[in-house]
Tab-separated table of C-alpha atoms in Angstrom:
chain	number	residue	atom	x	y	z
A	1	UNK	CA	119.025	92.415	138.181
A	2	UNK	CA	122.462	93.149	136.794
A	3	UNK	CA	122.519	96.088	134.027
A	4	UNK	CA	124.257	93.184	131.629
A	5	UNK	CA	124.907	89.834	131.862
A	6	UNK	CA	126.145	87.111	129.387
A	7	UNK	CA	126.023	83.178	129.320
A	8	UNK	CA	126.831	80.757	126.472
A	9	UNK	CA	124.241	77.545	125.600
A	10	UNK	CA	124.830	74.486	123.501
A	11	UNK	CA	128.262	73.965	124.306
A	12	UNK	CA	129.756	77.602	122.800
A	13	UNK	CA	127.551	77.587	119.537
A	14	UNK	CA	124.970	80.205	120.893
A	15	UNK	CA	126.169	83.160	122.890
A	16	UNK	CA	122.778	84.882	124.657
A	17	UNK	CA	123.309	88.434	126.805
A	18	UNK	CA	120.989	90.241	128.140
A	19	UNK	CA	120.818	93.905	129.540
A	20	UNK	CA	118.614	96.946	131.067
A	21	UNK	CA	118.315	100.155	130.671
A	22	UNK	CA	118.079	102.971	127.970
A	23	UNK	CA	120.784	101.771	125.913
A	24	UNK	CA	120.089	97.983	126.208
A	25	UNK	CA	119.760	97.026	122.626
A	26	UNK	CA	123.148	99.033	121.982
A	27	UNK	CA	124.577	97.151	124.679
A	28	UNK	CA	123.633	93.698	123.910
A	29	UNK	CA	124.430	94.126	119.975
A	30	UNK	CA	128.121	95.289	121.183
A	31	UNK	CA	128.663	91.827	123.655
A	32	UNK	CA	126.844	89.435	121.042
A	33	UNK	CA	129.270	90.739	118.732
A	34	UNK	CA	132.510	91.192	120.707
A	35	UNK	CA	131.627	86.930	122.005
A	36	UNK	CA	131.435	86.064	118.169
A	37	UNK	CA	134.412	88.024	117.137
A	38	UNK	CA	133.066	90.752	115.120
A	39	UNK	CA	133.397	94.039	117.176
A	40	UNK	CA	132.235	97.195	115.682
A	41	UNK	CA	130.452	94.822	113.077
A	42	UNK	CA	127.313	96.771	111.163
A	43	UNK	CA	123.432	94.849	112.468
A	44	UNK	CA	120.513	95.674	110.324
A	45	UNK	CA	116.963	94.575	109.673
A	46	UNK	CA	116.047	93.037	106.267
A	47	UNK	CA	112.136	92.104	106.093
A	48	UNK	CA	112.472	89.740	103.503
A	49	UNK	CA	108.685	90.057	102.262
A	50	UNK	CA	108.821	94.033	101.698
A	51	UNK	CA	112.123	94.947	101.786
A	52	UNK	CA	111.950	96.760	104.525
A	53	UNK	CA	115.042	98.164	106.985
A	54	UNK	CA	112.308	98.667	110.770
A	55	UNK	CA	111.788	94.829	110.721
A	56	UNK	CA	112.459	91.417	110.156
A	57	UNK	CA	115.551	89.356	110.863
A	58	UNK	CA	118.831	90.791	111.788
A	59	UNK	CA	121.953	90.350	109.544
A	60	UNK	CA	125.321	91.389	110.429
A	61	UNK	CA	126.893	93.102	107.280
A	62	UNK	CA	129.437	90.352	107.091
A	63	UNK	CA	127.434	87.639	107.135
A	64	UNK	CA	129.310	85.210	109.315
A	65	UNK	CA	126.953	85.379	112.380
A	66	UNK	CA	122.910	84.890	112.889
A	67	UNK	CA	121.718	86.743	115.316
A	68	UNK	CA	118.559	87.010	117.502
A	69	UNK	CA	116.996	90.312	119.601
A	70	UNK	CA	114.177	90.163	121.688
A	71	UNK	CA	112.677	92.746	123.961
A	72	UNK	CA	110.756	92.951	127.515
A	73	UNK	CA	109.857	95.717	129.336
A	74	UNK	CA	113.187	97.469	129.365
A	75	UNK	CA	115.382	94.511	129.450
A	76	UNK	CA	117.123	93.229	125.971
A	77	UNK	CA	118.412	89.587	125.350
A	78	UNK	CA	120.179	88.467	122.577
A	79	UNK	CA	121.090	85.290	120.909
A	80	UNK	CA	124.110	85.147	118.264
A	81	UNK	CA	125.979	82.453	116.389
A	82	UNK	CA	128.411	81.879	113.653
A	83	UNK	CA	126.898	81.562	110.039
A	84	UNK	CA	128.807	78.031	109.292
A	85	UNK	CA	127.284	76.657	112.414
A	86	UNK	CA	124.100	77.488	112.512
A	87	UNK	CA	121.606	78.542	109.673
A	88	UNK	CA	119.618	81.021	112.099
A	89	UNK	CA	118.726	81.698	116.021
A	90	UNK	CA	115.999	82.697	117.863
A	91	UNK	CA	115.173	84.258	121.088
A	92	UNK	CA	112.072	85.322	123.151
A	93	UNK	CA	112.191	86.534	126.591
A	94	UNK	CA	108.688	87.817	128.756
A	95	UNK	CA	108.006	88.619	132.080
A	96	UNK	CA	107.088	85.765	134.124
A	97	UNK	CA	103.967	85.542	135.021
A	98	UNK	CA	103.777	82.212	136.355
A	99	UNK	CA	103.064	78.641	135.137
A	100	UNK	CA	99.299	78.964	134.372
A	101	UNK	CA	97.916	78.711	130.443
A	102	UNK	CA	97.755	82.209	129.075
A	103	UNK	CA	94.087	82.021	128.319
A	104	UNK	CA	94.444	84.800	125.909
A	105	UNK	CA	95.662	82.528	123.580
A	106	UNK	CA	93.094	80.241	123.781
A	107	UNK	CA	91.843	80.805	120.212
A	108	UNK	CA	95.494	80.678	118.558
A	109	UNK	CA	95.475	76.962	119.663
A	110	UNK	CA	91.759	75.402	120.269
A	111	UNK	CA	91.106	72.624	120.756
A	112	UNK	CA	93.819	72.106	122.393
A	113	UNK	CA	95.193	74.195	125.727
A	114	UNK	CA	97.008	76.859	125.699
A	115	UNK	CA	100.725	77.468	126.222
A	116	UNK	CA	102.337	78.646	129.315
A	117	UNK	CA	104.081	81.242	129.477
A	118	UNK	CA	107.602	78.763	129.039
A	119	UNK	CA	105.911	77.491	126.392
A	120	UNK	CA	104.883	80.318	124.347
A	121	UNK	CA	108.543	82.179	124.676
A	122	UNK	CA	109.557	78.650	123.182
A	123	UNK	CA	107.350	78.539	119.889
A	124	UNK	CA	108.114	82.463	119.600
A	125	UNK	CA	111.660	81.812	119.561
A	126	UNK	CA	111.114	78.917	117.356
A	127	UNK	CA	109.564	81.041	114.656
A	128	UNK	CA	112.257	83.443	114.632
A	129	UNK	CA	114.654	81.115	114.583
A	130	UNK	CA	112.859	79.392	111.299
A	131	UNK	CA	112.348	82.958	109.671
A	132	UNK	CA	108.846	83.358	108.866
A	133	UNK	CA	107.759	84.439	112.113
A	134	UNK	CA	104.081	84.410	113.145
A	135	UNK	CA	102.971	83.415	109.815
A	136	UNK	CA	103.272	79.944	111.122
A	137	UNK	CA	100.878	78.786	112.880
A	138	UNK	CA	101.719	78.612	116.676
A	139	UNK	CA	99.505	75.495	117.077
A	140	UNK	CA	101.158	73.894	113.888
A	141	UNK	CA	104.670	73.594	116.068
A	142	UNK	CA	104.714	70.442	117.972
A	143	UNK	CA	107.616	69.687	120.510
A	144	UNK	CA	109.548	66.660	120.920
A	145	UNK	CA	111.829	67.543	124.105
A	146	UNK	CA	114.750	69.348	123.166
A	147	UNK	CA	113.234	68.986	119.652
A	148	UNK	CA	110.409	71.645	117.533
A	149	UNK	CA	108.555	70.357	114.756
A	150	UNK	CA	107.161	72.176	111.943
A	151	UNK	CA	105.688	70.057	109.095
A	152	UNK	CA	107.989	70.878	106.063
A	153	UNK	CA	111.153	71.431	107.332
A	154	UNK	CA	113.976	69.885	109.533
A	155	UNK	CA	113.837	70.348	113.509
A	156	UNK	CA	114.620	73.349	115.441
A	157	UNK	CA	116.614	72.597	118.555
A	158	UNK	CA	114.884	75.014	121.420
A	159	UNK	CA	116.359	75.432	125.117
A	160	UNK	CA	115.524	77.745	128.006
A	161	UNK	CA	117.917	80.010	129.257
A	162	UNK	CA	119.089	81.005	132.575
A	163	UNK	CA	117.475	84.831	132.740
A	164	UNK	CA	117.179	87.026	135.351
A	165	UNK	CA	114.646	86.981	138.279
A	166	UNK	CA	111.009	87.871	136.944
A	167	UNK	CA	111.745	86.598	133.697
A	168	UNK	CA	111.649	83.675	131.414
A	169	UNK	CA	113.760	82.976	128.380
A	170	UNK	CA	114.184	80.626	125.505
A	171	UNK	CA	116.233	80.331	122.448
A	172	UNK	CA	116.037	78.430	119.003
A	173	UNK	CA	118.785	77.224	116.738
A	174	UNK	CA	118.562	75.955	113.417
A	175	UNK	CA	121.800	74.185	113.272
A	176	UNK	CA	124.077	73.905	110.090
A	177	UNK	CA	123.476	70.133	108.679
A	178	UNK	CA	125.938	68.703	106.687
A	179	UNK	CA	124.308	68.908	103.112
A	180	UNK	CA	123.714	72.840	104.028
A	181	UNK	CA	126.790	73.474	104.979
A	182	UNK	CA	128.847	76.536	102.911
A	183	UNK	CA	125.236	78.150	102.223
A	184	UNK	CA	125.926	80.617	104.795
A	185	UNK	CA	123.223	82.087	106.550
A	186	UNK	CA	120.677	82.571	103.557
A	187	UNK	CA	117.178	83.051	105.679
C-alpha cells in the first residue's frame, strides 16, 4: 500500500486521500487542503450538541471547504469539498472483510438483513455526510442507486471509492441545491 495516495470523485467536486502511518491524519489534512486550495488552513472539531472541540464534524476555520476524516487501522482517508458546492461530505473506510452480512448488526436492522461490509461504510458515510451521525437510524436510510434516502430531508449522493488493497471505501456528498446556495456550509 502506498504511504499516501490521492484521487478525485464526482467530476472534481470531492477530493478523497488517503495515507498510513503515524502521522496519517496530519498527512491527509495537509493534501485535502493543498487539492482545495487552502494550505496551512486551521481543521477543528465542533460537536454541535455539546460544544465540544474531541468530536463531531470538521470545519476548516475559513469556512469555504467541508471536509470528511475517517480512520482504519492505521490508514486515514479523507474526503474534502468547497463550501458553495457542497453543503457537507462524508467518508467511511474499513477493512475488508469480504462480501458476507456482518451479522453483528443484525439487531441495528431486523427484520430485515444486514449490511455488508460495502454497505455499511455507505450508510456510515451517509450519516456523516448528513451531520447527525448515528443518531439516525441505520435501518431508516434506504438506497436508491447512486441515491440515499432519509425521510425528512433531500438525497445524499453516496459512491465507493477506489482504496487500497484490503480495504473498502465510500463517500457521501450533500450537494449545494440551488435554493441553498450562499448558506455556506452551516451543518
Amino acid at each position: 500500500m502506498p504511504a499516501s495516495h490521492a484521487v478525485t470523485a464526482w467530476s472534481g467536486l470531492v477530493h478523497i486521500a488517503w495515507a498510513s502511518g503515524t502521522d496519517a491524519r496530519r498527512t491527509v489534512l495537509d493534501r485535502l487542503l493543498h487539492d482545495a486550495g487552502s494550505p496551512g488552513e486551521t481543521v477543528t472539531h465542533e460537536c454541535p450538541r455539546c460544544g465540544s472541540a474531541d468530536h463531531g464534524p470538521l470545519r476548516t476555520s475559513s469556512g469555504t471547504t467541508v471536509l470528511s476524516l475517517s480512520h482504519a487501522g492505521d490508514l486515514t482517508a479523507g474526503a474534502i469539498a468547497r463550501a458553495d458546492a457542497a453543503a457537507s461530505v462524508g467518508i467511511d473506510i474499513e477493512a475488508d472483510r469480504g462480501a458476507a452480512p456482518l451479522t453483528e448488526l443484525a439487531a441495528l436492522f431486523a427484520p430485515r438483513e444486514p449490511p455488508t461490509l460495502r454497505e455499511w461504510t455507505m450508510i456510515e458515510a451517509v450519516v456523516k455526510a448528513d451531520g447527525r451521525g448515528l443518531r439516525i437510524a441505520p435501518a431508516d436510510i434506504r438506497f436508491e442507486g447512486s441515491l440515499a434516502r432519509i425521510a425528512g430531508r433531500s438525497p445524499i449522493e453516496v459512491a465507493e471509492i477506489e482504496a487500497p488493497s484490503g480495504y473498502v471505501i465510500s463517500v457521501a456528498i450533500d450537494p449545494v441545491r440551488p435554493s441553498r446556495r450562499g448558506r455556506g456550509s452551516d451543518r
